[in-house]
């Protein structure tokens, strides 16, 4: 995968007596999110038929599969729901994939993609519940471990591919904490029920963090290697977007700053001397978050 994906930077943005916050800037990844890792892993590790690949996505996974397919010369068909962000839809189209916008939620797009795979023989590339997807997302943890010594990693959670890959890599050697919106608590619901169950899908981050349930392959990894899960409100996520801009002049989509919202909201407070990595996972959004002139008052200070 090394020639295909970027090594994204890890930067210290708060270093003091109450701990160190390190931002893993994965929104600078190819195609604008960590999803590129899983997409390239699938296309490089699996045998792709002449019909190419098919994927369902809230947007970022579709963008990543379209990017990987374009670079590797493979046909791709991408299904996304109507709630997908316009920036993501435009990005998929610009990479030459055959795009279908259908259904209200990710689950609707997934059903349509599965029907197409059965009819066409295309290889389905699942956004999170696929071994190769988890392997690809786990390379973020490998990269982070080479860049910085950390005690804790805060990870945004949707279907769970990212936290599953990260948790599998660290396997208890580093504390892994999930952060998800109160309106889309897929992992929280699964851990409470003892397995994947349907959860609500309403949040400002719904286009990226609101599948119906956590992945079947993801769940045992989360159960065994995720320390706990924090819930944040949509207002916390909006504040985190603005705080990231104030401190770093980086723009990220709502889902991407969910882990940072865990810190901004005070739901996670580092211990003295603790080194906490916060994954910023995607950048595929518009600048509309700044149009109201609101600015973060309690952001992350400059290093």
PDB file of N, CA and C in Angstrom, residues 147-251:
ATOM      1  N   UNK A 147       5.301   7.314  14.760  1.00  0.00           N
ATOM      2  CA  UNK A 147       5.450   8.767  14.808  1.00  0.00           C
ATOM      3  C   UNK A 147       5.518   9.318  16.224  1.00  0.00           C
ATOM      4  N   UNK A 148       4.814   8.684  17.155  1.00  0.00           N
ATOM      5  CA  UNK A 148       4.703   9.261  18.500  1.00  0.00           C
ATOM      6  C   UNK A 148       4.430   8.175  19.527  1.00  0.00           C
ATOM      7  N   UNK A 149       4.983   8.358  20.713  1.00  0.00           N
ATOM      8  CA  UNK A 149       4.653   7.477  21.840  1.00  0.00           C
ATOM      9  C   UNK A 149       3.358   7.984  22.458  1.00  0.00           C
ATOM     10  N   UNK A 150       2.342   7.127  22.536  1.00  0.00           N
ATOM     11  CA  UNK A 150       1.051   7.539  23.074  1.00  0.00           C
ATOM     12  C   UNK A 150       0.562   6.533  24.112  1.00  0.00           C
ATOM     13  N   UNK A 151      -0.226   7.024  25.049  1.00  0.00           N
ATOM     14  CA  UNK A 151      -0.865   6.174  26.055  1.00  0.00           C
ATOM     15  C   UNK A 151      -2.300   5.837  25.683  1.00  0.00           C
ATOM     16  N   UNK A 152      -2.950   6.768  24.967  1.00  0.00           N
ATOM     17  CA  UNK A 152      -4.374   6.661  24.674  1.00  0.00           C
ATOM     18  C   UNK A 152      -4.630   7.177  23.261  1.00  0.00           C
ATOM     19  N   UNK A 153      -5.578   6.533  22.565  1.00  0.00           N
ATOM     20  CA  UNK A 153      -6.007   7.012  21.257  1.00  0.00           C
ATOM     21  C   UNK A 153      -7.516   7.177  21.278  1.00  0.00           C
ATOM     22  N   UNK A 154      -7.998   8.375  20.914  1.00  0.00           N
ATOM     23  CA  UNK A 154      -9.424   8.641  20.777  1.00  0.00           C
ATOM     24  C   UNK A 154      -9.789   8.530  19.303  1.00  0.00           C
ATOM     25  N   UNK A 155     -10.821   7.718  19.006  1.00  0.00           N
ATOM     26  CA  UNK A 155     -11.156   7.366  17.626  1.00  0.00           C
ATOM     27  C   UNK A 155     -12.645   7.599  17.370  1.00  0.00           C
ATOM     28  N   UNK A 156     -13.005   8.280  16.272  1.00  0.00           N
ATOM     29  CA  UNK A 156     -14.427   8.404  15.928  1.00  0.00           C
ATOM     30  C   UNK A 156     -14.981   7.057  15.493  1.00  0.00           C
ATOM     31  N   UNK A 157     -16.255   6.808  15.802  1.00  0.00           N
ATOM     32  CA  UNK A 157     -16.871   5.509  15.511  1.00  0.00           C
ATOM     33  C   UNK A 157     -18.130   5.679  14.675  1.00  0.00           C
ATOM     34  N   UNK A 158     -18.227   4.891  13.610  1.00  0.00           N
ATOM     35  CA  UNK A 158     -19.448   4.768  12.828  1.00  0.00           C
ATOM     36  C   UNK A 158     -19.760   3.288  12.711  1.00  0.00           C
ATOM     37  N   UNK A 159     -19.366   2.682  11.575  1.00  0.00           N
ATOM     38  CA  UNK A 159     -19.501   1.236  11.435  1.00  0.00           C
ATOM     39  C   UNK A 159     -18.443   0.492  12.207  1.00  0.00           C
ATOM     40  N   UNK A 160     -17.339   1.170  12.517  1.00  0.00           N
ATOM     41  CA  UNK A 160     -16.328   0.595  13.375  1.00  0.00           C
ATOM     42  C   UNK A 160     -15.073   0.100  12.692  1.00  0.00           C
ATOM     43  N   UNK A 161     -14.951   0.298  11.373  1.00  0.00           N
ATOM     44  CA  UNK A 161     -13.763  -0.180  10.683  1.00  0.00           C
ATOM     45  C   UNK A 161     -12.488   0.449  11.191  1.00  0.00           C
ATOM     46  N   UNK A 162     -12.526   1.759  11.464  1.00  0.00           N
ATOM     47  CA  UNK A 162     -11.328   2.450  11.922  1.00  0.00           C
ATOM     48  C   UNK A 162     -10.946   2.023  13.328  1.00  0.00           C
ATOM     49  N   UNK A 163     -11.908   2.046  14.252  1.00  0.00           N
ATOM     50  CA  UNK A 163     -11.565   1.675  15.623  1.00  0.00           C
ATOM     51  C   UNK A 163     -11.238   0.184  15.708  1.00  0.00           C
ATOM     52  N   UNK A 164     -11.875  -0.641  14.869  1.00  0.00           N
ATOM     53  CA  UNK A 164     -11.558  -2.062  14.858  1.00  0.00           C
ATOM     54  C   UNK A 164     -10.129  -2.316  14.422  1.00  0.00           C
ATOM     55  N   UNK A 165      -9.699  -1.647  13.339  1.00  0.00           N
ATOM     56  CA  UNK A 165      -8.327  -1.808  12.866  1.00  0.00           C
ATOM     57  C   UNK A 165      -7.306  -1.291  13.854  1.00  0.00           C
ATOM     58  N   UNK A 166      -7.590  -0.131  14.457  1.00  0.00           N
ATOM     59  CA  UNK A 166      -6.676   0.455  15.441  1.00  0.00           C
ATOM     60  C   UNK A 166      -6.595  -0.418  16.683  1.00  0.00           C
ATOM     61  N   UNK A 167      -7.746  -0.875  17.176  1.00  0.00           N
ATOM     62  CA  UNK A 167      -7.769  -1.716  18.369  1.00  0.00           C
ATOM     63  C   UNK A 167      -7.055  -3.036  18.133  1.00  0.00           C
ATOM     64  N   UNK A 168      -7.231  -3.614  16.943  1.00  0.00           N
ATOM     65  CA  UNK A 168      -6.561  -4.876  16.628  1.00  0.00           C
ATOM     66  C   UNK A 168      -5.051  -4.700  16.605  1.00  0.00           C
ATOM     67  N   UNK A 169      -4.587  -3.571  16.060  1.00  0.00           N
ATOM     68  CA  UNK A 169      -3.141  -3.342  16.001  1.00  0.00           C
ATOM     69  C   UNK A 169      -2.547  -3.188  17.401  1.00  0.00           C
ATOM     70  N   UNK A 170      -3.139  -2.352  18.230  1.00  0.00           N
ATOM     71  CA  UNK A 170      -2.567  -2.114  19.564  1.00  0.00           C
ATOM     72  C   UNK A 170      -2.842  -3.269  20.529  1.00  0.00           C
ATOM     73  N   UNK A 171      -3.960  -3.966  20.352  1.00  0.00           N
ATOM     74  CA  UNK A 171      -4.275  -5.183  21.122  1.00  0.00           C
ATOM     75  C   UNK A 171      -4.040  -5.017  22.620  1.00  0.00           C
ATOM     76  N   UNK A 172      -4.462  -3.878  23.156  1.00  0.00           N
ATOM     77  CA  UNK A 172      -4.366  -3.644  24.582  1.00  0.00           C
ATOM     78  C   UNK A 172      -3.108  -2.954  25.047  1.00  0.00           C
ATOM     79  N   UNK A 173      -2.119  -2.766  24.179  1.00  0.00           N
ATOM     80  CA  UNK A 173      -0.875  -2.106  24.582  1.00  0.00           C
ATOM     81  C   UNK A 173      -1.046  -0.604  24.735  1.00  0.00           C
ATOM     82  N   UNK A 174      -2.063  -0.047  24.098  1.00  0.00           N
ATOM     83  CA  UNK A 174      -2.424   1.363  24.189  1.00  0.00           C
ATOM     84  C   UNK A 174      -3.926   1.417  24.461  1.00  0.00           C
ATOM     85  N   UNK A 175      -4.364   2.338  25.298  1.00  0.00           N
ATOM     86  CA  UNK A 175      -5.787   2.489  25.596  1.00  0.00           C
ATOM     87  C   UNK A 175      -6.489   3.079  24.376  1.00  0.00           C
ATOM     88  N   UNK A 176      -7.491   2.390  23.868  1.00  0.00           N
ATOM     89  CA  UNK A 176      -8.263   2.858  22.716  1.00  0.00           C
ATOM     90  C   UNK A 176      -9.672   3.209  23.194  1.00  0.00           C
ATOM     91  N   UNK A 177     -10.100   4.436  22.904  1.00  0.00           N
ATOM     92  CA  UNK A 177     -11.406   4.923  23.348  1.00  0.00           C
ATOM     93  C   UNK A 177     -12.194   5.390  22.130  1.00  0.00           C
ATOM     94  N   UNK A 178     -13.403   4.886  21.986  1.00  0.00           N
ATOM     95  CA  UNK A 178     -14.262   5.321  20.905  1.00  0.00           C
ATOM     96  C   UNK A 178     -15.063   6.549  21.291  1.00  0.00           C
ATOM     97  N   UNK A 179     -15.364   7.382  20.301  1.00  0.00           N
ATOM     98  CA  UNK A 179     -16.221   8.555  20.517  1.00  0.00           C
ATOM     99  C   UNK A 179     -17.254   8.573  19.393  1.00  0.00           C
ATOM    100  N   UNK A 180     -18.526   8.650  19.764  1.00  0.00           N
ATOM    101  CA  UNK A 180     -19.570   8.664  18.749  1.00  0.00           C
ATOM    102  C   UNK A 180     -20.674   9.643  19.136  1.00  0.00           C
ATOM    103  N   UNK A 181     -21.455  10.104  18.159  1.00  0.00           N
ATOM    104  CA  UNK A 181     -22.535  11.045  18.456  1.00  0.00           C
ATOM    105  C   UNK A 181     -23.645  10.362  19.254  1.00  0.00           C
ATOM    106  N   UNK A 182     -24.296  11.120  20.125  1.00  0.00           N
ATOM    107  CA  UNK A 182     -25.441  10.568  20.856  1.00  0.00           C
ATOM    108  C   UNK A 182     -26.541  10.146  19.902  1.00  0.00           C
ATOM    109  N   UNK A 183     -26.625  10.779  18.738  1.00  0.00           N
ATOM    110  CA  UNK A 183     -27.651  10.443  17.766  1.00  0.00           C
ATOM    111  C   UNK A 183     -27.345   9.238  16.910  1.00  0.00           C
ATOM    112  N   UNK A 184     -26.128   8.680  17.034  1.00  0.00           N
ATOM    113  CA  UNK A 184     -25.734   7.514  16.230  1.00  0.00           C
ATOM    114  C   UNK A 184     -24.810   6.614  17.045  1.00  0.00           C
ATOM    115  N   UNK A 185     -25.312   6.037  18.148  1.00  0.00           N
ATOM    116  CA  UNK A 185     -24.455   5.300  19.090  1.00  0.00           C
ATOM    117  C   UNK A 185     -24.293   3.823  18.744  1.00  0.00           C
ATOM    118  N   UNK A 186     -23.743   3.511  17.585  1.00  0.00           N
ATOM    119  CA  UNK A 186     -23.697   2.123  17.125  1.00  0.00           C
ATOM    120  C   UNK A 186     -22.881   1.222  18.044  1.00  0.00           C
ATOM    121  N   UNK A 187     -21.684   1.666  18.451  1.00  0.00           N
ATOM    122  CA  UNK A 187     -20.841   0.821  19.293  1.00  0.00           C
ATOM    123  C   UNK A 187     -21.364   0.777  20.726  1.00  0.00           C
ATOM    124  N   UNK A 188     -21.828   1.900  21.237  1.00  0.00           N
ATOM    125  CA  UNK A 188     -22.412   1.921  22.585  1.00  0.00           C
ATOM    126  C   UNK A 188     -23.576   0.936  22.683  1.00  0.00           C
ATOM    127  N   UNK A 189     -24.435   0.951  21.655  1.00  0.00           N
ATOM    128  CA  UNK A 189     -25.593   0.052  21.660  1.00  0.00           C
ATOM    129  C   UNK A 189     -25.155  -1.404  21.598  1.00  0.00           C
ATOM    130  N   UNK A 190     -24.136  -1.695  20.786  1.00  0.00           N
ATOM    131  CA  UNK A 190     -23.663  -3.071  20.652  1.00  0.00           C
ATOM    132  C   UNK A 190     -23.050  -3.587  21.949  1.00  0.00           C
ATOM    133  N   UNK A 191     -22.245  -2.771  22.590  1.00  0.00           N
ATOM    134  CA  UNK A 191     -21.610  -3.199  23.838  1.00  0.00           C
ATOM    135  C   UNK A 191     -22.645  -3.404  24.934  1.00  0.00           C
ATOM    136  N   UNK A 192     -23.679  -2.571  24.948  1.00  0.00           N
ATOM    137  CA  UNK A 192     -24.734  -2.728  25.948  1.00  0.00           C
ATOM    138  C   UNK A 192     -25.553  -3.990  25.710  1.00  0.00           C
ATOM    139  N   UNK A 193     -25.733  -4.356  24.424  1.00  0.00           N
ATOM    140  CA  UNK A 193     -26.576  -5.503  24.076  1.00  0.00           C
ATOM    141  C   UNK A 193     -25.792  -6.815  24.012  1.00  0.00           C
ATOM    142  N   UNK A 194     -24.474  -6.734  24.014  1.00  0.00           N
ATOM    143  CA  UNK A 194     -23.674  -7.949  23.887  1.00  0.00           C
ATOM    144  C   UNK A 194     -23.473  -8.396  22.460  1.00  0.00           C
ATOM    145  N   UNK A 195     -23.712  -7.501  21.495  1.00  0.00           N
ATOM    146  CA  UNK A 195     -23.522  -7.812  20.085  1.00  0.00           C
ATOM    147  C   UNK A 195     -24.124  -6.722  19.226  1.00  0.00           C
ATOM    148  N   UNK A 196     -23.837  -6.727  17.914  1.00  0.00           N
ATOM    149  CA  UNK A 196     -24.366  -5.688  17.028  1.00  0.00           C
ATOM    150  C   UNK A 196     -25.879  -5.643  17.025  1.00  0.00           C
ATOM    151  N   UNK A 197     -26.435  -4.454  17.213  1.00  0.00           N
ATOM    152  CA  UNK A 197     -27.884  -4.230  17.153  1.00  0.00           C
ATOM    153  C   UNK A 197     -28.130  -2.926  16.403  1.00  0.00           C
ATOM    154  N   UNK A 198     -29.344  -2.775  15.889  1.00  0.00           N
ATOM    155  CA  UNK A 198     -29.693  -1.531  15.209  1.00  0.00           C
ATOM    156  C   UNK A 198     -29.687  -0.374  16.201  1.00  0.00           C
ATOM    157  N   UNK A 199     -29.163   0.761  15.754  1.00  0.00           N
ATOM    158  CA  UNK A 199     -29.084   1.962  16.587  1.00  0.00           C
ATOM    159  C   UNK A 199     -29.678   3.132  15.824  1.00  0.00           C
ATOM    160  N   UNK A 200     -30.010   4.228  16.513  1.00  0.00           N
ATOM    161  CA  UNK A 200     -30.498   5.423  15.815  1.00  0.00           C
ATOM    162  C   UNK A 200     -29.454   5.931  14.813  1.00  0.00           C
ATOM    163  N   UNK A 201     -29.927   6.671  13.813  1.00  0.00           N
ATOM    164  CA  UNK A 201     -29.020   7.164  12.772  1.00  0.00           C
ATOM    165  C   UNK A 201     -29.209   8.658  12.538  1.00  0.00           C
ATOM    166  N   UNK A 202     -29.410   9.422  13.610  1.00  0.00           N
ATOM    167  CA  UNK A 202     -29.617  10.850  13.458  1.00  0.00           C
ATOM    168  C   UNK A 202     -28.514  11.652  14.115  1.00  0.00           C
ATOM    169  N   UNK A 203     -27.800  12.444  13.333  1.00  0.00           N
ATOM    170  CA  UNK A 203     -26.725  13.282  13.864  1.00  0.00           C
ATOM    171  C   UNK A 203     -26.224  14.186  12.758  1.00  0.00           C
ATOM    172  N   UNK A 204     -25.560  15.259  13.147  1.00  0.00           N
ATOM    173  CA  UNK A 204     -24.891  16.109  12.157  1.00  0.00           C
ATOM    174  C   UNK A 204     -23.859  15.319  11.366  1.00  0.00           C
ATOM    175  N   UNK A 205     -23.365  14.223  11.957  1.00  0.00           N
ATOM    176  CA  UNK A 205     -22.363  13.378  11.321  1.00  0.00           C
ATOM    177  C   UNK A 205     -22.972  12.148  10.667  1.00  0.00           C
ATOM    178  N   UNK A 206     -24.282  12.173  10.403  1.00  0.00           N
ATOM    179  CA  UNK A 206     -24.986  10.971   9.953  1.00  0.00           C
ATOM    180  C   UNK A 206     -24.501  10.444   8.617  1.00  0.00           C
ATOM    181  N   UNK A 207     -23.990  11.317   7.734  1.00  0.00           N
ATOM    182  CA  UNK A 207     -23.572  10.811   6.428  1.00  0.00           C
ATOM    183  C   UNK A 207     -22.345   9.925   6.524  1.00  0.00           C
ATOM    184  N   UNK A 208     -21.567  10.055   7.613  1.00  0.00           N
ATOM    185  CA  UNK A 208     -20.351   9.248   7.748  1.00  0.00           C
ATOM    186  C   UNK A 208     -20.367   8.321   8.957  1.00  0.00           C
ATOM    187  N   UNK A 209     -21.137   8.656  10.000  1.00  0.00           N
ATOM    188  CA  UNK A 209     -21.090   7.876  11.236  1.00  0.00           C
ATOM    189  C   UNK A 209     -22.443   7.290  11.616  1.00  0.00           C
ATOM    190  N   UNK A 210     -23.257   6.935  10.648  1.00  0.00           N
ATOM    191  CA  UNK A 210     -24.582   6.430  11.021  1.00  0.00           C
ATOM    192  C   UNK A 210     -25.022   5.233  10.191  1.00  0.00           C
ATOM    193  N   UNK A 211     -24.254   4.135  10.176  1.00  0.00           N
ATOM    194  CA  UNK A 211     -24.814   2.896   9.646  1.00  0.00           C
ATOM    195  C   UNK A 211     -25.842   2.370  10.639  1.00  0.00           C
ATOM    196  N   UNK A 212     -26.600   1.368  10.250  1.00  0.00           N
ATOM    197  CA  UNK A 212     -27.635   0.861  11.147  1.00  0.00           C
ATOM    198  C   UNK A 212     -27.044   0.186  12.376  1.00  0.00           C
ATOM    199  N   UNK A 213     -25.866  -0.451  12.205  1.00  0.00           N
ATOM    200  CA  UNK A 213     -25.272  -1.165  13.328  1.00  0.00           C
ATOM    201  C   UNK A 213     -23.775  -1.332  13.110  1.00  0.00           C
ATOM    202  N   UNK A 214     -23.072  -1.662  14.183  1.00  0.00           N
ATOM    203  CA  UNK A 214     -21.633  -1.907  14.129  1.00  0.00           C
ATOM    204  C   UNK A 214     -21.383  -3.204  13.360  1.00  0.00           C
ATOM    205  N   UNK A 215     -20.198  -3.350  12.771  1.00  0.00           N
ATOM    206  CA  UNK A 215     -19.882  -4.524  11.989  1.00  0.00           C
ATOM    207  C   UNK A 215     -19.739  -5.797  12.817  1.00  0.00           C
ATOM    208  N   UNK A 216     -20.103  -6.937  12.234  1.00  0.00           N
ATOM    209  CA  UNK A 216     -19.979  -8.233  12.916  1.00  0.00           C
ATOM    210  C   UNK A 216     -18.521  -8.567  13.189  1.00  0.00           C
ATOM    211  N   UNK A 217     -17.614  -8.246  12.262  1.00  0.00           N
ATOM    212  CA  UNK A 217     -16.183  -8.492  12.469  1.00  0.00           C
ATOM    213  C   UNK A 217     -15.584  -7.479  13.440  1.00  0.00           C
ATOM    214  N   UNK A 218     -16.165  -6.301  13.466  1.00  0.00           N
ATOM    215  CA  UNK A 218     -15.668  -5.234  14.332  1.00  0.00           C
ATOM    216  C   UNK A 218     -15.970  -5.521  15.801  1.00  0.00           C
ATOM    217  N   UNK A 219     -17.170  -6.030  16.071  1.00  0.00           N
ATOM    218  CA  UNK A 219     -17.630  -6.126  17.450  1.00  0.00           C
ATOM    219  C   UNK A 219     -16.670  -6.854  18.389  1.00  0.00           C
ATOM    220  N   UNK A 220     -16.182  -8.078  18.067  1.00  0.00           N
ATOM    221  CA  UNK A 220     -15.281  -8.743  19.023  1.00  0.00           C
ATOM    222  C   UNK A 220     -13.978  -7.991  19.249  1.00  0.00           C
ATOM    223  N   UNK A 221     -13.500  -7.269  18.240  1.00  0.00           N
ATOM    224  CA  UNK A 221     -12.294  -6.457  18.421  1.00  0.00           C
ATOM    225  C   UNK A 221     -12.563  -5.325  19.399  1.00  0.00           C
ATOM    226  N   UNK A 222     -13.721  -4.677  19.236  1.00  0.00           N
ATOM    227  CA  UNK A 222     -14.091  -3.589  20.145  1.00  0.00           C
ATOM    228  C   UNK A 222     -14.326  -4.120  21.555  1.00  0.00           C
ATOM    229  N   UNK A 223     -15.011  -5.246  21.640  1.00  0.00           N
ATOM    230  CA  UNK A 223     -15.307  -5.838  22.957  1.00  0.00           C
ATOM    231  C   UNK A 223     -14.016  -6.154  23.718  1.00  0.00           C
ATOM    232  N   UNK A 224     -13.010  -6.673  23.002  1.00  0.00           N
ATOM    233  CA  UNK A 224     -11.790  -7.139  23.658  1.00  0.00           C
ATOM    234  C   UNK A 224     -10.750  -6.044  23.861  1.00  0.00           C
ATOM    235  N   UNK A 225     -10.719  -5.050  22.964  1.00  0.00           N
ATOM    236  CA  UNK A 225      -9.583  -4.120  22.976  1.00  0.00           C
ATOM    237  C   UNK A 225      -9.944  -2.636  23.071  1.00  0.00           C
ATOM    238  N   UNK A 226     -11.232  -2.297  23.111  1.00  0.00           N
ATOM    239  CA  UNK A 226     -11.624  -0.897  23.291  1.00  0.00           C
ATOM    240  C   UNK A 226     -11.945  -0.674  24.764  1.00  0.00           C
ATOM    241  N   UNK A 227     -11.296   0.316  25.346  1.00  0.00           N
ATOM    242  CA  UNK A 227     -11.435   0.577  26.778  1.00  0.00           C
ATOM    243  C   UNK A 227     -12.848   1.027  27.138  1.00  0.00           C
ATOM    244  N   UNK A 228     -13.386   1.991  26.393  1.00  0.00           N
ATOM    245  CA  UNK A 228     -14.745   2.483  26.619  1.00  0.00           C
ATOM    246  C   UNK A 228     -15.156   3.371  25.444  1.00  0.00           C
ATOM    247  N   UNK A 229     -16.417   3.777  25.457  1.00  0.00           N
ATOM    248  CA  UNK A 229     -16.963   4.633  24.400  1.00  0.00           C
ATOM    249  C   UNK A 229     -17.585   5.869  25.027  1.00  0.00           C
ATOM    250  N   UNK A 230     -17.268   7.036  24.482  1.00  0.00           N
ATOM    251  CA  UNK A 230     -17.831   8.301  24.935  1.00  0.00           C
ATOM    252  C   UNK A 230     -18.872   8.775  23.929  1.00  0.00           C
ATOM    253  N   UNK A 231     -19.895   9.461  24.419  1.00  0.00           N
ATOM    254  CA  UNK A 231     -20.915  10.037  23.551  1.00  0.00           C
ATOM    255  C   UNK A 231     -20.823  11.556  23.586  1.00  0.00           C
ATOM    256  N   UNK A 232     -20.922  12.190  22.416  1.00  0.00           N
ATOM    257  CA  UNK A 232     -20.864  13.650  22.328  1.00  0.00           C
ATOM    258  C   UNK A 232     -22.092  14.164  21.579  1.00  0.00           C
ATOM    259  N   UNK A 233     -22.464  15.399  21.893  1.00  0.00           N
ATOM    260  CA  UNK A 233     -23.616  16.028  21.255  1.00  0.00           C
ATOM    261  C   UNK A 233     -23.199  16.700  19.941  1.00  0.00           C
ATOM    262  N   UNK A 234     -24.182  16.965  19.091  1.00  0.00           N
ATOM    263  CA  UNK A 234     -23.895  17.656  17.835  1.00  0.00           C
ATOM    264  C   UNK A 234     -23.260  19.024  18.076  1.00  0.00           C
ATOM    265  N   UNK A 235     -23.685  19.730  19.124  1.00  0.00           N
ATOM    266  CA  UNK A 235     -23.085  21.027  19.426  1.00  0.00           C
ATOM    267  C   UNK A 235     -21.602  20.884  19.769  1.00  0.00           C
ATOM    268  N   UNK A 236     -21.232  19.797  20.438  1.00  0.00           N
ATOM    269  CA  UNK A 236     -19.824  19.541  20.734  1.00  0.00           C
ATOM    270  C   UNK A 236     -19.034  19.339  19.439  1.00  0.00           C
ATOM    271  N   UNK A 237     -19.647  18.649  18.482  1.00  0.00           N
ATOM    272  CA  UNK A 237     -18.983  18.380  17.204  1.00  0.00           C
ATOM    273  C   UNK A 237     -18.777  19.686  16.437  1.00  0.00           C
ATOM    274  N   UNK A 238     -19.789  20.547  16.431  1.00  0.00           N
ATOM    275  CA  UNK A 238     -19.639  21.842  15.747  1.00  0.00           C
ATOM    276  C   UNK A 238     -18.540  22.671  16.400  1.00  0.00           C
ATOM    277  N   UNK A 239     -18.479  22.672  17.715  1.00  0.00           N
ATOM    278  CA  UNK A 239     -17.430  23.409  18.426  1.00  0.00           C
ATOM    279  C   UNK A 239     -16.062  22.837  18.094  1.00  0.00           C
ATOM    280  N   UNK A 240     -15.978  21.534  17.958  1.00  0.00           N
ATOM    281  CA  UNK A 240     -14.694  20.915  17.637  1.00  0.00           C
ATOM    282  C   UNK A 240     -14.233  21.293  16.234  1.00  0.00           C
ATOM    283  N   UNK A 241     -15.153  21.371  15.284  1.00  0.00           N
ATOM    284  CA  UNK A 241     -14.790  21.819  13.940  1.00  0.00           C
ATOM    285  C   UNK A 241     -14.148  23.205  13.985  1.00  0.00           C
ATOM    286  N   UNK A 242     -14.797  24.105  14.706  1.00  0.00           N
ATOM    287  CA  UNK A 242     -14.303  25.475  14.765  1.00  0.00           C
ATOM    288  C   UNK A 242     -13.015  25.562  15.575  1.00  0.00           C
ATOM    289  N   UNK A 243     -12.906  24.746  16.619  1.00  0.00           N
ATOM    290  CA  UNK A 243     -11.687  24.737  17.426  1.00  0.00           C
ATOM    291  C   UNK A 243     -10.499  24.246  16.610  1.00  0.00           C
ATOM    292  N   UNK A 244     -10.730  23.241  15.782  1.00  0.00           N
ATOM    293  CA  UNK A 244      -9.652  22.742  14.928  1.00  0.00           C
ATOM    294  C   UNK A 244      -9.181  23.828  13.966  1.00  0.00           C
ATOM    295  N   UNK A 245     -10.135  24.558  13.396  1.00  0.00           N
ATOM    296  CA  UNK A 245      -9.774  25.647  12.494  1.00  0.00           C
ATOM    297  C   UNK A 245      -9.012  26.744  13.240  1.00  0.00           C
ATOM    298  N   UNK A 246      -9.487  27.124  14.408  1.00  0.00           N
ATOM    299  CA  UNK A 246      -8.843  28.183  15.178  1.00  0.00           C
ATOM    300  C   UNK A 246      -7.405  27.841  15.530  1.00  0.00           C
ATOM    301  N   UNK A 247      -7.181  26.588  15.917  1.00  0.00           N
ATOM    302  CA  UNK A 247      -5.855  26.193  16.390  1.00  0.00           C
ATOM    303  C   UNK A 247      -4.896  25.817  15.274  1.00  0.00           C
ATOM    304  N   UNK A 248      -5.421  25.255  14.176  1.00  0.00           N
ATOM    305  CA  UNK A 248      -4.528  24.669  13.166  1.00  0.00           C
ATOM    306  C   UNK A 248      -4.768  25.169  11.755  1.00  0.00           C
ATOM    307  N   UNK A 249      -5.855  25.916  11.536  1.00  0.00           N
ATOM    308  CA  UNK A 249      -6.282  26.317  10.199  1.00  0.00           C
ATOM    309  C   UNK A 249      -6.509  25.098   9.296  1.00  0.00           C
ATOM    310  N   UNK A 250      -7.051  24.031   9.902  1.00  0.00           N
ATOM    311  CA  UNK A 250      -7.436  22.828   9.178  1.00  0.00           C
ATOM    312  C   UNK A 250      -8.956  22.700   9.200  1.00  0.00           C
ATOM    313  N   UNK A 251      -9.541  22.333   8.050  1.00  0.00           N
ATOM    314  CA  UNK A 251     -10.985  22.148   7.947  1.00  0.00           C
ATOM    315  C   UNK A 251     -11.282  20.654   7.885  1.00  0.00           C
TER     316      UNK A 251
END
